[in-house]
DNA sequence: CGCTCATAAT
């Protein structure tokens, strides 16, 4: 028995499937409703019919016998494509056999095409095999059909068969094969096809060049894509649009924008496709001024009423933070698409992340959730984009309950099978402080990408579970996934966390030698952090000296924190003043310095720094925390007494602090940098309570007994609150999770997942 | 042959 034809695509052998002997009509797609309207393209003989025709009536017009004109079938077959009607196609097929026209190759080819368009791949293939005088059109119809039905590999195998049988491909055949290569991301096969295109003298055809440009981009090679674009002698709008989009897809928005500018200066008129892409590039490159100009071009060329263009303009407004403008545009749109909703949700999610954890962030997040609900009500079904974005929103809000609801919806809708959605889910559980749920979601994923592995490794690291992080990293390597620089940040920070010096050094070398990844500041920061945590200040400084570049803010702040916790205050002050020079506008650096001088009771320096802050017009810090309980959110300021439960909260805090002191809690002194003068005065004399402590108290009072308390804080947690929260977790027997602007703190049984090293670093 | 929206970090 002759073996089935096969080729190697992306390193795996593909045989032409299915096996023809196993054909069955059971797995066919559902038909759309079918009724004949009089076709405008119908030949004369139909023109008298005024009522819709049944297929039998339509076929009876064609008649039977030897004088049947084959072209009469054409409009009927076109109707079959339009209605995706397999049964009608079979009737016509039968009629063709009866009238003895099965020898007519163009009709057989047409039938192959129609079967494919109806999704009946097996039927098409079976027919193809029975056509003895098949020509290049028949071959091309088969290839195109495979690509259309999501079986590009089969299309490529057929192409090889075609070449072996000595038939010359046409322009259309090669175009179809290029689509197949694109759809299966097969760059090697694509390059071979590229060779055939040159061989058959078609490389100067604009559309061939466009297809090649698109192919290389889809396969991830921007370089080859741009080269293919460069070789097109007569570039049209589509050529330009393809290469500009290719830049965006491959992460080089700046190049894409340069090409767009080139295109405009060459007087090529952009259309809605080009402008939509260009607008999107402006969003990702944060080139907002250019974005405004592109917007003008949209108006100039009359493209501003196109829905995709409007979506991208709206997204640009959102990215610029012009919420009212975005909203106005959104409200003015008479029709919206799913992408409109998704852009709205994603835009707000991005604003939320940019604003870190403050009240603005919260507002954006809530707005995004509202949009997600409205999307539901609008009757459209959320897709993987909607789910990814809304999960990101739940992460940002630490909205575990909403996140779990979305989890359920994602399962029901089937979109959880998507890697991006399931990665976002893992991330959501992690950011909400539920490492176990994150891990469960990770294990349940059916496919994992570099990003999924990396985010789970980092999650373990953030929760202080170094061993799991390292184990997972090794599993990832065994799974054949190549780590990148971000993965190593996760691994190294896990080692640093657990003080695993030799492991850290090992992985640092693995990164450089085995994977050829050059360490950047982030990786050095992990190493320095590790030495500092162990109290090896000298090793830390030595390591810094070995770096090929000047220490940045991150390195300085690690050193400062290390010096403080190991009592080397002179060095800490020195480093802090250097840090201040490096970035004089960072509010939290001043606060750090201020608190250090307060703790050292160096009052002259305290007033010097306060004066500096005044001179530099550094605003006071807005200390804000909030808690989600059920569907409501409760905000707290430092020393907040405006709350309806204030009395009970302060009572609880006093009691807890008193009992904590008996267990060994020693309060740290903080400089008061509250922005609420009245509150400050009211609180003078009594203990100063930062917002997170009030939020924790509120959470303890209002969450169900034993349930974890989840707090979000807009700046980094101070030492005193951090220390007291550890005692609270012992005294109440509850888990307390505080996500500040920098990291996650999971307090449990008197310990914090951050490894007690997080207090009062500047927020970098 | 070309379009807009989605996931990881000290």
XYZ file of C-alpha atoms (C1' of nucleotides) in Angstrom:
774
model
C 0.000 0.000 0.000
C 1.378 3.379 -0.944
C 1.926 5.598 2.041
C -0.009 8.805 2.382
C 1.841 11.882 1.151
C 3.562 13.780 3.909
C 5.831 16.734 4.592
C 7.664 18.139 7.577
C 6.205 21.371 8.939
C 7.797 23.156 11.884
C 9.755 20.048 12.730
C 6.806 17.618 12.770
C 5.718 15.176 10.123
C 2.314 15.864 8.605
C 0.445 13.270 6.613
C -2.433 14.164 4.412
C -5.491 13.430 6.438
C -8.159 12.248 6.552
C -7.905 8.695 5.424
C -10.362 8.499 2.547
C -11.662 5.110 3.629
C -12.914 6.573 6.862
C -15.080 9.254 5.360
C -18.386 9.653 7.113
C -21.077 12.262 6.659
C -21.743 12.564 10.381
C -19.309 15.298 11.313
C -20.720 17.947 9.059
C -21.459 21.538 9.939
C -25.012 22.755 10.405
C -26.584 24.417 7.419
C -27.898 27.913 7.356
C -31.548 28.331 6.382
C -31.881 27.928 2.664
C -34.278 29.363 0.146
C -33.640 30.538 -3.364
C -34.114 34.144 -4.181
C -34.007 35.050 -7.805
C -30.389 35.715 -8.400
C -29.488 38.903 -10.216
C -26.618 37.002 -11.742
C -28.974 34.273 -12.994
C -29.009 33.426 -16.672
C -31.994 34.411 -18.863
C -33.904 31.197 -18.296
C -34.562 32.103 -14.643
C -35.633 35.627 -15.251
C -39.340 34.835 -15.499
C -39.559 33.306 -12.051
C -40.833 35.773 -9.489
C -41.207 33.477 -6.469
C -38.305 31.892 -4.650
C -37.493 28.605 -6.306
C -37.003 25.255 -4.691
C -33.849 23.475 -5.709
C -35.888 20.979 -7.767
C -37.593 23.811 -9.648
C -34.275 25.514 -10.188
C -32.720 22.304 -11.491
C -35.698 21.615 -13.754
C -34.967 24.879 -15.552
C -31.586 23.497 -16.399
C -33.263 20.386 -17.819
C -31.745 17.041 -18.522
C -30.056 15.375 -21.452
C -27.077 16.127 -23.612
C -27.808 19.762 -24.480
C -27.412 21.140 -20.943
C -25.360 24.286 -20.722
C -22.854 23.803 -17.838
C -22.762 27.531 -17.004
C -26.374 27.306 -15.810
C -25.190 25.585 -12.646
C -22.977 28.487 -11.679
C -25.549 30.754 -9.978
C -27.043 27.777 -8.147
C -23.655 26.828 -6.779
C -23.079 30.423 -5.757
C -26.285 30.268 -3.744
C -25.023 27.114 -2.067
C -21.906 28.975 -0.955
C -23.957 31.854 0.328
C -26.212 29.609 2.399
C -23.509 27.065 3.218
C -25.999 24.416 2.158
C -24.472 20.994 1.846
C -27.707 19.162 1.013
C -28.485 21.529 -1.884
C -24.932 21.130 -3.129
C -25.436 17.364 -3.128
C -28.647 17.739 -5.158
C -26.802 19.801 -7.729
C -23.918 17.350 -7.686
C -26.392 14.518 -8.361
C -28.002 16.457 -11.174
C -24.624 17.086 -12.766
C -23.917 13.355 -12.694
C -27.343 12.597 -14.222
C -26.873 15.098 -17.029
C -23.551 13.493 -17.774
C -21.563 16.631 -17.093
C -19.236 15.114 -14.488
C -16.504 15.150 -17.111
C -16.747 18.939 -17.206
C -13.666 19.819 -15.125
C -14.708 23.348 -14.338
C -17.947 22.043 -12.773
C -16.116 19.444 -10.688
C -13.689 22.095 -9.586
C -16.550 24.339 -8.678
C -18.084 21.519 -6.618
C -14.814 21.010 -4.748
C -14.846 24.686 -3.978
C -18.491 24.696 -2.846
C -18.110 21.619 -0.648
C -15.149 23.302 0.988
C -17.088 26.526 1.514
C -19.848 24.491 3.157
C -17.277 23.039 5.529
C -17.575 19.527 4.019
C -13.845 18.985 3.723
C -14.155 15.218 3.388
C -16.697 15.496 0.568
C -14.461 17.895 -1.326
C -11.450 15.677 -0.915
C -13.346 12.561 -1.920
C -14.620 14.258 -5.065
C -11.150 15.600 -5.869
C -9.719 12.085 -5.791
C -12.348 10.946 -8.309
C -11.656 13.664 -10.852
C -9.364 12.101 -13.459
C -8.721 15.207 -15.533
C -8.124 17.593 -12.654
C -6.296 20.770 -13.605
C -4.458 23.508 -11.731
C -7.770 25.166 -10.814
C -8.947 21.947 -9.160
C -5.714 21.700 -7.184
C -5.934 25.329 -6.163
C -9.542 24.950 -5.017
C -8.501 22.047 -2.805
C -5.601 23.953 -1.253
C -7.682 27.092 -0.699
C -10.400 24.941 0.853
C -8.052 23.358 3.350
C -6.786 26.775 4.410
C -10.364 28.011 4.737
C -11.249 25.113 6.989
C -8.375 25.496 9.392
C -6.262 22.688 7.931
C -3.393 24.637 6.386
C -0.971 21.715 6.789
C -3.106 19.585 4.487
C -3.074 22.408 1.969
C 0.712 22.380 2.051
C 0.871 18.613 1.577
C -1.425 18.941 -1.435
C 0.890 21.601 -2.852
C 3.802 19.179 -2.654
C 1.708 16.516 -4.419
C 0.854 19.038 -7.093
C 4.514 19.801 -7.754
C 5.329 16.078 -7.833
C 2.629 15.475 -10.405
C 4.297 18.018 -12.661
C 1.569 20.659 -12.695
C 2.661 24.306 -12.733
C 1.191 26.416 -9.960
C -0.380 29.733 -10.852
C -0.351 33.023 -9.102
C -3.518 32.008 -7.241
C -2.099 28.650 -6.185
C 0.984 30.263 -4.717
C -1.148 32.842 -2.968
C -3.204 30.086 -1.377
C -0.083 28.206 -0.285
C 1.326 31.360 1.274
C -1.898 31.708 3.255
C -1.423 28.116 4.379
C 2.122 28.895 5.532
C 0.889 31.973 7.398
C -1.877 30.056 9.103
C 0.502 27.328 10.270
C 3.376 29.701 11.063
C 5.741 27.690 8.868
C 8.560 29.998 7.962
C 10.772 27.289 6.439
C 8.062 26.069 4.102
C 7.200 29.680 3.363
C 10.750 30.361 2.269
C 10.575 27.416 -0.134
C 7.350 28.768 -1.576
C 9.105 32.104 -1.851
C 11.648 30.263 -3.994
C 8.908 28.932 -6.290
C 7.466 32.421 -6.610
C 10.849 33.614 -7.907
C 11.171 30.531 -10.115
C 7.810 31.168 -11.757
C 8.623 34.835 -12.227
C 5.931 36.184 -9.931
C 8.022 38.005 -7.377
C 7.355 41.416 -8.812
C 3.602 41.009 -8.520
C 2.454 43.387 -5.822
C 0.024 41.026 -4.168
C 2.642 38.252 -3.994
C 5.023 40.659 -2.294
C 2.246 41.706 0.067
C 1.523 38.088 0.962
C 5.198 37.407 1.609
C 5.463 40.498 3.770
C 2.468 39.323 5.779
C 3.754 35.749 6.003
C 7.130 36.692 7.457
C 5.446 38.954 9.956
C 3.037 36.238 11.104
C 5.999 33.888 11.510
C 7.649 36.416 13.785
C 10.372 37.717 11.513
C 9.970 41.449 11.209
C 13.323 41.653 9.459
C 12.274 39.343 6.599
C 8.899 41.021 6.468
C 10.436 44.462 5.999
C 12.848 43.028 3.409
C 9.964 41.473 1.458
C 8.223 44.836 1.578
C 11.355 46.535 0.267
C 11.447 44.238 -2.769
C 7.942 45.145 -3.928
C 8.471 47.360 -6.999
C 4.994 48.850 -7.089
C 3.924 49.275 -3.514
C 0.239 49.924 -2.986
C -1.776 50.886 0.108
C -2.016 47.255 1.082
C 1.765 46.816 0.936
C 2.231 49.778 3.249
C -0.546 48.697 5.587
C 0.859 45.198 5.776
C 4.359 46.312 6.727
C 3.100 48.929 9.190
C 0.883 46.349 10.876
C 3.785 43.889 10.852
C 5.808 46.327 12.941
C 3.010 46.580 15.468
C 2.543 42.813 15.656
C 6.242 42.294 16.235
C 6.681 44.930 18.879
C 8.412 47.702 16.944
C 5.827 50.450 17.026
C 8.425 53.141 16.402
C 9.519 51.598 13.108
C 5.891 51.224 12.115
C 5.259 54.901 12.759
C 8.356 55.900 10.788
C 7.090 53.832 7.866
C 3.682 55.446 8.185
C 5.282 58.875 8.009
C 7.288 57.731 4.951
C 4.101 56.559 3.331
C 2.377 59.889 3.856
C 5.388 61.829 2.574
C 5.389 59.653 -0.551
C 1.821 60.821 -1.129
C 0.327 57.363 -0.828
C -3.226 57.862 0.356
C -3.954 55.815 3.493
C -7.306 54.121 3.924
C -9.213 53.026 7.004
C -7.045 49.923 7.420
C -3.838 51.937 7.370
C -5.171 54.613 9.683
C -6.492 52.088 12.185
C -3.130 50.402 12.350
C -1.252 53.675 12.616
C -3.542 54.819 15.404
C -2.937 51.594 17.273
C 0.809 52.077 16.922
C 0.498 55.570 18.371
C -1.235 54.007 21.367
C 1.426 51.409 21.999
C 4.304 53.846 21.403
C 2.568 56.454 23.574
C 3.071 58.810 20.624
C 0.044 60.866 21.517
C 0.927 63.974 19.519
C 1.332 61.912 16.388
C -1.906 60.211 17.352
C -3.672 63.578 17.180
C -2.263 64.106 13.695
C -3.388 60.667 12.600
C -6.797 61.566 13.943
C -6.790 64.639 11.673
C -5.855 62.426 8.738
C -8.814 60.203 9.547
C -11.076 63.228 9.258
C -9.280 64.492 6.154
C -9.685 61.203 4.315
C -13.233 60.690 5.514
C -12.394 57.576 7.481
C -13.553 58.831 10.864
C -16.914 57.141 10.594
C -15.432 53.661 10.153
C -16.020 51.549 13.241
C -12.462 50.168 13.567
C -11.071 53.679 13.152
C -13.451 54.993 15.799
C -12.505 52.170 18.127
C -8.847 53.030 17.789
C -9.472 56.759 18.266
C -11.460 55.991 21.394
C -8.658 53.781 22.654
C -6.176 56.602 22.050
C -8.275 58.966 24.161
C -8.360 56.396 26.928
C -4.606 55.876 26.815
C -4.117 59.624 27.053
C -6.364 59.642 30.100
C -8.994 61.783 28.376
C -11.875 59.860 29.818
C -14.563 62.379 28.970
C -13.542 62.524 25.312
C -13.452 58.729 25.121
C -16.826 58.512 26.765
C -18.309 61.164 24.477
C -17.130 59.254 21.426
C -18.400 55.985 22.866
C -21.838 57.438 23.584
C -22.040 58.967 20.126
C -21.499 55.664 18.374
C -24.787 54.355 17.052
C -23.357 50.891 16.454
C -20.596 49.352 18.511
C -18.796 46.053 18.183
C -17.388 43.670 20.735
C -14.032 45.304 20.104
C -15.473 48.668 21.155
C -16.415 47.203 24.533
C -13.118 45.403 24.821
C -11.160 48.559 24.035
C -13.159 50.391 26.684
C -12.448 47.695 29.276
C -8.790 47.370 28.316
C -8.276 51.131 28.271
C -9.630 51.523 31.776
C -7.599 48.532 32.929
C -4.461 50.204 31.647
C -5.294 53.489 33.363
C -5.887 51.531 36.535
C -2.431 49.979 36.350
C -0.741 53.249 35.542
C -2.276 54.900 38.573
C -0.929 52.067 40.753
C -3.142 51.540 43.765
C -4.609 54.947 44.403
C -8.183 56.133 44.266
C -7.952 57.019 40.561
C -6.841 53.476 39.868
C -9.790 52.203 41.790
C -12.192 54.422 39.864
C -10.862 53.203 36.512
C -11.082 49.604 37.621
C -14.688 49.994 38.754
C -15.547 51.674 35.457
C -14.033 48.730 33.583
C -16.126 46.281 35.608
C -19.228 48.322 34.823
C -18.365 48.168 31.138
C -17.987 44.412 31.356
C -21.470 44.123 32.860
C -22.915 46.461 30.248
C -21.300 44.355 27.552
C -23.208 41.383 28.931
C -26.476 43.257 28.926
C -25.932 44.485 25.365
C -26.437 40.923 24.186
C -22.925 40.441 22.850
C -20.874 37.575 24.211
C -17.561 38.413 25.863
C -14.590 36.831 24.112
C -11.035 36.035 25.139
C -10.061 39.703 24.946
C -12.886 40.691 27.268
C -11.989 37.962 29.754
C -8.273 38.748 29.745
C -8.932 42.410 30.400
C -11.555 41.937 33.053
C -9.344 39.487 34.936
C -6.598 42.065 34.846
C -9.052 44.514 36.359
C -9.923 42.077 39.151
C -6.196 41.698 39.843
C -5.740 45.434 40.094
C -8.710 45.847 42.408
C -7.836 42.796 44.496
C -11.438 41.860 43.825
C -11.307 38.177 44.584
C -15.060 37.631 44.606
C -15.586 39.271 41.223
C -12.558 37.412 39.944
C -14.088 34.107 40.973
C -17.333 35.002 39.239
C -15.431 35.793 36.061
C -13.591 32.496 36.456
C -16.948 30.727 36.366
C -18.089 32.639 33.318
C -14.828 31.906 31.548
C -15.302 28.192 32.150
C -18.892 28.272 30.908
C -18.039 30.189 27.777
C -15.100 27.937 26.989
C -12.627 30.821 26.815
C -10.635 29.543 29.763
C -9.050 27.147 27.294
C -7.178 30.129 25.889
C -3.670 30.509 27.294
C -3.891 34.234 27.695
C -7.149 34.019 29.629
C -5.909 31.243 31.878
C -2.625 33.089 32.457
C -4.614 36.160 33.419
C -6.596 33.962 35.810
C -3.439 32.640 37.480
C -2.264 36.193 37.792
C -5.577 37.335 39.264
C -5.464 34.726 42.040
C -1.868 35.600 42.732
C -2.492 39.345 42.949
C -5.422 38.680 45.254
C -3.051 36.840 47.561
C -4.443 33.366 46.861
C -1.331 31.442 45.932
C -3.073 28.088 46.276
C -5.843 29.045 43.891
C -3.262 30.479 41.517
C -1.355 27.230 41.611
C -4.524 25.223 41.032
C -5.445 27.359 38.039
C -1.922 26.918 36.699
C -2.025 23.136 37.040
C -5.377 23.044 35.263
C -4.104 24.931 32.225
C -4.049 22.792 29.095
C -1.227 24.690 27.444
C 1.416 26.891 28.987
C 3.480 29.584 27.396
C 6.649 31.250 28.579
C 4.487 33.901 30.165
C 2.322 31.427 32.077
C 5.373 29.677 33.509
C 7.065 32.958 34.334
C 4.063 34.406 36.080
C 3.620 31.306 38.246
C 7.331 31.266 39.126
C 7.148 34.930 40.086
C 3.988 34.259 42.066
C 5.780 31.654 44.185
C 8.652 34.047 44.617
C 6.370 36.850 45.756
C 4.786 34.549 48.295
C 8.149 33.578 49.668
C 7.971 30.026 48.359
C 11.436 29.777 46.898
C 11.564 25.998 46.671
C 8.386 25.813 44.633
C 9.590 28.610 42.396
C 12.822 26.769 41.646
C 11.090 23.432 41.175
C 8.698 25.016 38.736
C 11.564 26.628 36.873
C 13.199 23.223 36.454
C 9.893 21.747 35.274
C 9.628 24.520 32.759
C 13.077 23.712 31.416
C 12.151 20.037 31.189
C 9.043 21.025 29.251
C 11.387 22.578 26.714
C 10.308 26.172 27.283
C 13.122 28.676 26.994
C 13.209 31.156 29.895
C 13.774 34.861 29.264
C 15.147 37.685 31.380
C 11.854 38.114 33.226
C 11.813 34.451 34.192
C 15.239 34.891 35.723
C 14.091 37.890 37.734
C 11.536 35.529 39.267
C 14.044 32.766 39.941
C 16.728 35.047 41.334
C 14.312 36.960 43.525
C 13.056 33.653 44.905
C 16.630 32.681 45.810
C 17.252 36.099 47.284
C 14.134 35.776 49.369
C 15.219 32.481 50.877
C 18.869 33.422 51.221
C 19.887 30.622 48.855
C 23.225 32.084 47.867
C 24.735 29.166 45.989
C 21.501 28.563 44.051
C 21.322 32.236 43.144
C 24.886 32.214 41.898
C 24.187 29.009 39.990
C 21.148 30.432 38.205
C 22.897 33.722 37.577
C 25.534 31.738 35.675
C 22.967 29.512 33.968
C 21.304 32.635 32.674
C 24.516 34.011 31.197
C 26.214 30.841 29.995
C 23.425 28.483 29.103
C 20.905 30.951 27.751
C 23.159 33.817 26.729
C 21.007 36.355 28.551
C 22.999 39.393 29.612
C 22.211 40.343 33.190
C 20.606 43.755 33.485
C 20.100 45.990 36.496
C 17.066 43.964 37.607
C 19.114 40.803 37.955
C 21.882 42.582 39.846
C 19.202 44.045 42.077
C 18.071 40.545 43.045
C 21.620 39.523 43.905
C 22.323 42.671 45.905
C 19.018 42.220 47.669
C 20.032 38.725 48.672
C 23.367 39.756 50.195
C 21.699 42.605 51.983
C 18.990 40.370 53.451
C 21.699 38.104 54.818
C 23.402 41.065 56.393
C 26.406 40.775 54.093
C 26.609 44.461 53.302
C 30.173 44.143 52.094
C 29.333 41.426 49.589
C 26.465 43.576 48.424
C 28.684 46.592 47.884
C 31.303 44.414 46.199
C 28.703 43.079 43.845
C 27.576 46.599 43.011
C 31.163 47.562 42.245
C 31.416 44.649 39.767
C 28.495 45.924 37.745
C 29.248 47.350 34.349
C 26.970 50.299 34.966
C 26.244 52.929 37.590
C 23.783 51.846 40.281
C 20.270 53.072 39.687
C 17.437 53.954 42.073
C 16.554 50.326 42.652
C 20.052 49.342 43.745
C 20.373 52.383 45.992
C 17.096 51.754 47.723
C 17.990 48.128 48.377
C 21.274 49.223 49.897
C 19.528 51.819 52.013
C 17.008 49.337 53.332
C 19.856 46.913 54.076
C 21.909 49.488 55.901
C 18.914 50.485 57.977
C 17.972 47.030 59.032
C 21.545 46.222 59.920
C 22.137 49.385 61.813
C 24.623 51.049 59.510
C 22.834 54.366 59.612
C 25.634 56.624 58.395
C 25.865 54.641 55.177
C 22.085 54.646 54.920
C 21.966 58.425 55.158
C 24.750 58.748 52.635
C 22.965 56.467 50.172
C 19.637 58.211 50.715
C 21.076 61.625 49.919
C 22.574 60.110 46.712
C 19.216 58.674 45.850
C 17.639 62.057 46.378
C 20.109 63.561 43.908
C 19.293 60.904 41.369
C 15.566 61.537 41.311
C 14.776 64.705 43.185
C 11.067 64.711 42.422
C 10.136 61.378 43.969
C 7.931 62.092 46.947
C 8.509 58.809 48.649
C 12.257 59.262 48.687
C 11.776 62.369 50.789
C 9.420 60.507 53.062
C 11.938 57.723 53.449
C 14.666 60.164 54.386
C 12.350 62.044 56.701
C 11.357 58.903 58.537
C 14.967 57.865 58.898
C 15.891 61.225 60.454
C 12.862 61.104 62.716
C 13.835 57.624 63.880
C 17.363 58.880 64.567
C 15.897 61.930 66.286
C 18.004 64.194 64.091
C 15.543 67.058 64.230
C 17.716 69.544 62.353
C 17.826 67.207 59.391
C 14.087 66.645 59.721
C 13.392 70.345 59.279
C 15.972 70.568 56.486
C 14.226 67.828 54.531
C 10.825 69.330 55.238
C 12.070 72.659 53.899
C 13.518 70.906 50.838
C 10.138 69.353 50.201
C 8.478 72.744 50.438
C 11.060 74.325 48.103
C 10.771 71.536 45.589
C 6.992 71.799 45.850
C 6.806 68.182 46.789
C 3.274 67.437 47.802
C 2.447 65.647 50.989
C 1.772 62.005 50.630
C -1.773 60.917 50.182
C -1.937 57.826 52.275
C -4.934 55.810 51.125
C -6.096 52.243 51.596
C -9.220 50.424 50.681
C -10.989 47.147 51.293
C -13.447 45.227 49.169
C -16.266 43.669 51.114
C -18.992 41.988 49.124
C -19.682 44.384 46.278
C -18.709 47.475 48.187
C -15.434 49.297 48.621
C -14.408 51.170 51.733
C -11.730 53.874 51.605
C -9.541 55.004 54.467
C -7.155 57.908 55.035
C -4.518 58.176 57.725
C -6.082 58.844 61.129
C -9.457 58.684 59.513
C -12.238 59.206 62.023
C -14.981 59.962 59.570
C -16.057 56.415 59.215
C -19.301 55.082 60.660
C -17.462 52.353 62.514
C -14.535 54.549 63.618
C -15.100 54.025 67.299
C -15.126 50.266 67.053
C -12.088 50.285 64.747
C -9.965 52.428 67.072
C -11.084 50.360 70.028
C -10.022 47.186 68.264
C -6.683 48.684 67.230
C -5.899 49.886 70.733
C -6.690 46.475 72.119
C -4.618 44.689 69.481
C -1.633 47.010 69.857
C -1.718 46.661 73.604
C -1.709 42.877 73.380
C 0.946 43.009 70.665
C 3.242 44.967 72.935
C 3.004 42.203 75.483
C 4.177 39.809 72.751
C 7.164 42.014 71.994
C 5.889 44.533 69.487
C 7.847 47.793 69.554
C 6.346 50.700 67.608
C 8.557 52.528 65.128
C 8.443 56.284 65.030
C 7.224 57.795 61.801
C 7.192 61.298 60.498
C 3.665 62.450 59.980
C 3.228 63.279 56.340
C -0.507 63.017 56.302
C -2.273 65.434 53.991
C -5.200 65.876 56.316
C -4.283 68.610 58.724
C -7.502 68.494 60.675
C -7.218 64.791 61.184
C -3.608 65.226 62.185
C -4.557 67.652 64.924
C -7.392 65.506 66.119
C -5.070 62.569 66.362
C -2.192 64.364 68.042
C -1.331 62.834 71.337
C -2.793 59.481 70.397
C -1.251 56.826 68.222
C -0.806 57.651 64.571
C -2.677 55.231 62.384
C -1.814 54.875 58.741
C -4.637 54.070 56.391
C -3.839 50.383 55.998
C -4.102 49.785 59.722
C -7.578 51.288 59.745
C -8.483 49.258 56.694
C -7.239 46.088 58.382
C -9.298 46.856 61.462
C -12.367 47.437 59.339
C -11.743 44.214 57.465
C -11.336 42.247 60.687
C -14.620 43.619 61.966
C -16.623 43.098 58.810
C -15.317 40.059 56.997
C -16.818 36.698 57.997
C -15.038 35.106 60.938
C -11.773 33.495 59.937
C -11.822 34.865 56.384
C -8.679 36.572 55.140
C -8.645 40.366 55.057
C -7.486 41.937 51.785
C -6.296 45.518 51.752
C -4.904 47.651 48.942
C -2.609 50.579 49.700
C -1.545 53.315 47.316
C 2.031 53.728 48.585
C 4.450 51.356 50.267
C 3.676 50.063 53.725
C 5.621 51.627 56.560
C 7.723 49.639 58.999
C 5.430 50.190 61.898
C 2.283 49.042 60.126
C 4.194 46.112 58.705
C 5.426 45.044 62.088
C 2.068 45.459 63.789
C 0.251 43.543 61.042
C 2.415 40.523 61.819
C 1.268 40.631 65.427
C -2.346 41.135 64.366
C -2.173 37.941 62.340
C -1.122 36.013 65.438
C -3.613 37.670 67.762
C -6.605 37.201 65.470
C -5.523 33.920 63.908
C -6.378 35.405 60.528
C -4.604 35.903 57.292
C -4.043 39.549 56.395
C -3.120 40.462 52.868
C -1.908 43.940 52.028
C -0.961 44.754 48.484
C 0.934 48.000 48.453
C 2.257 49.914 45.483
C 5.325 47.748 45.401
C 4.597 44.233 46.507
C 2.355 41.770 48.205
C 2.388 41.199 51.946
C 0.723 38.052 53.147
C 0.691 38.057 56.945
C 0.079 34.719 58.528
C 0.971 33.373 61.983
C 3.252 36.298 62.647
C 5.211 36.122 59.418
C 5.032 38.028 56.181
C 5.558 36.544 52.738
C 7.768 39.481 51.769
C 10.449 38.237 54.121
C 10.323 41.374 56.293
C 12.339 43.449 54.018
C 9.864 45.699 52.406
C 9.281 48.572 54.689
C 9.636 52.069 53.419
C 11.620 51.572 50.312
C 10.884 54.138 47.675
C 8.359 52.846 45.171
C 10.418 51.847 42.177
C -2.830 40.483 0.231
C -4.025 44.730 4.766
C -7.538 46.889 10.594
C -8.930 48.140 16.049
C -9.121 44.905 21.867
C -5.616 40.368 25.779
C -1.182 37.536 29.795
C 4.783 37.812 33.289
C 8.878 41.352 37.255
C 12.877 43.220 41.921
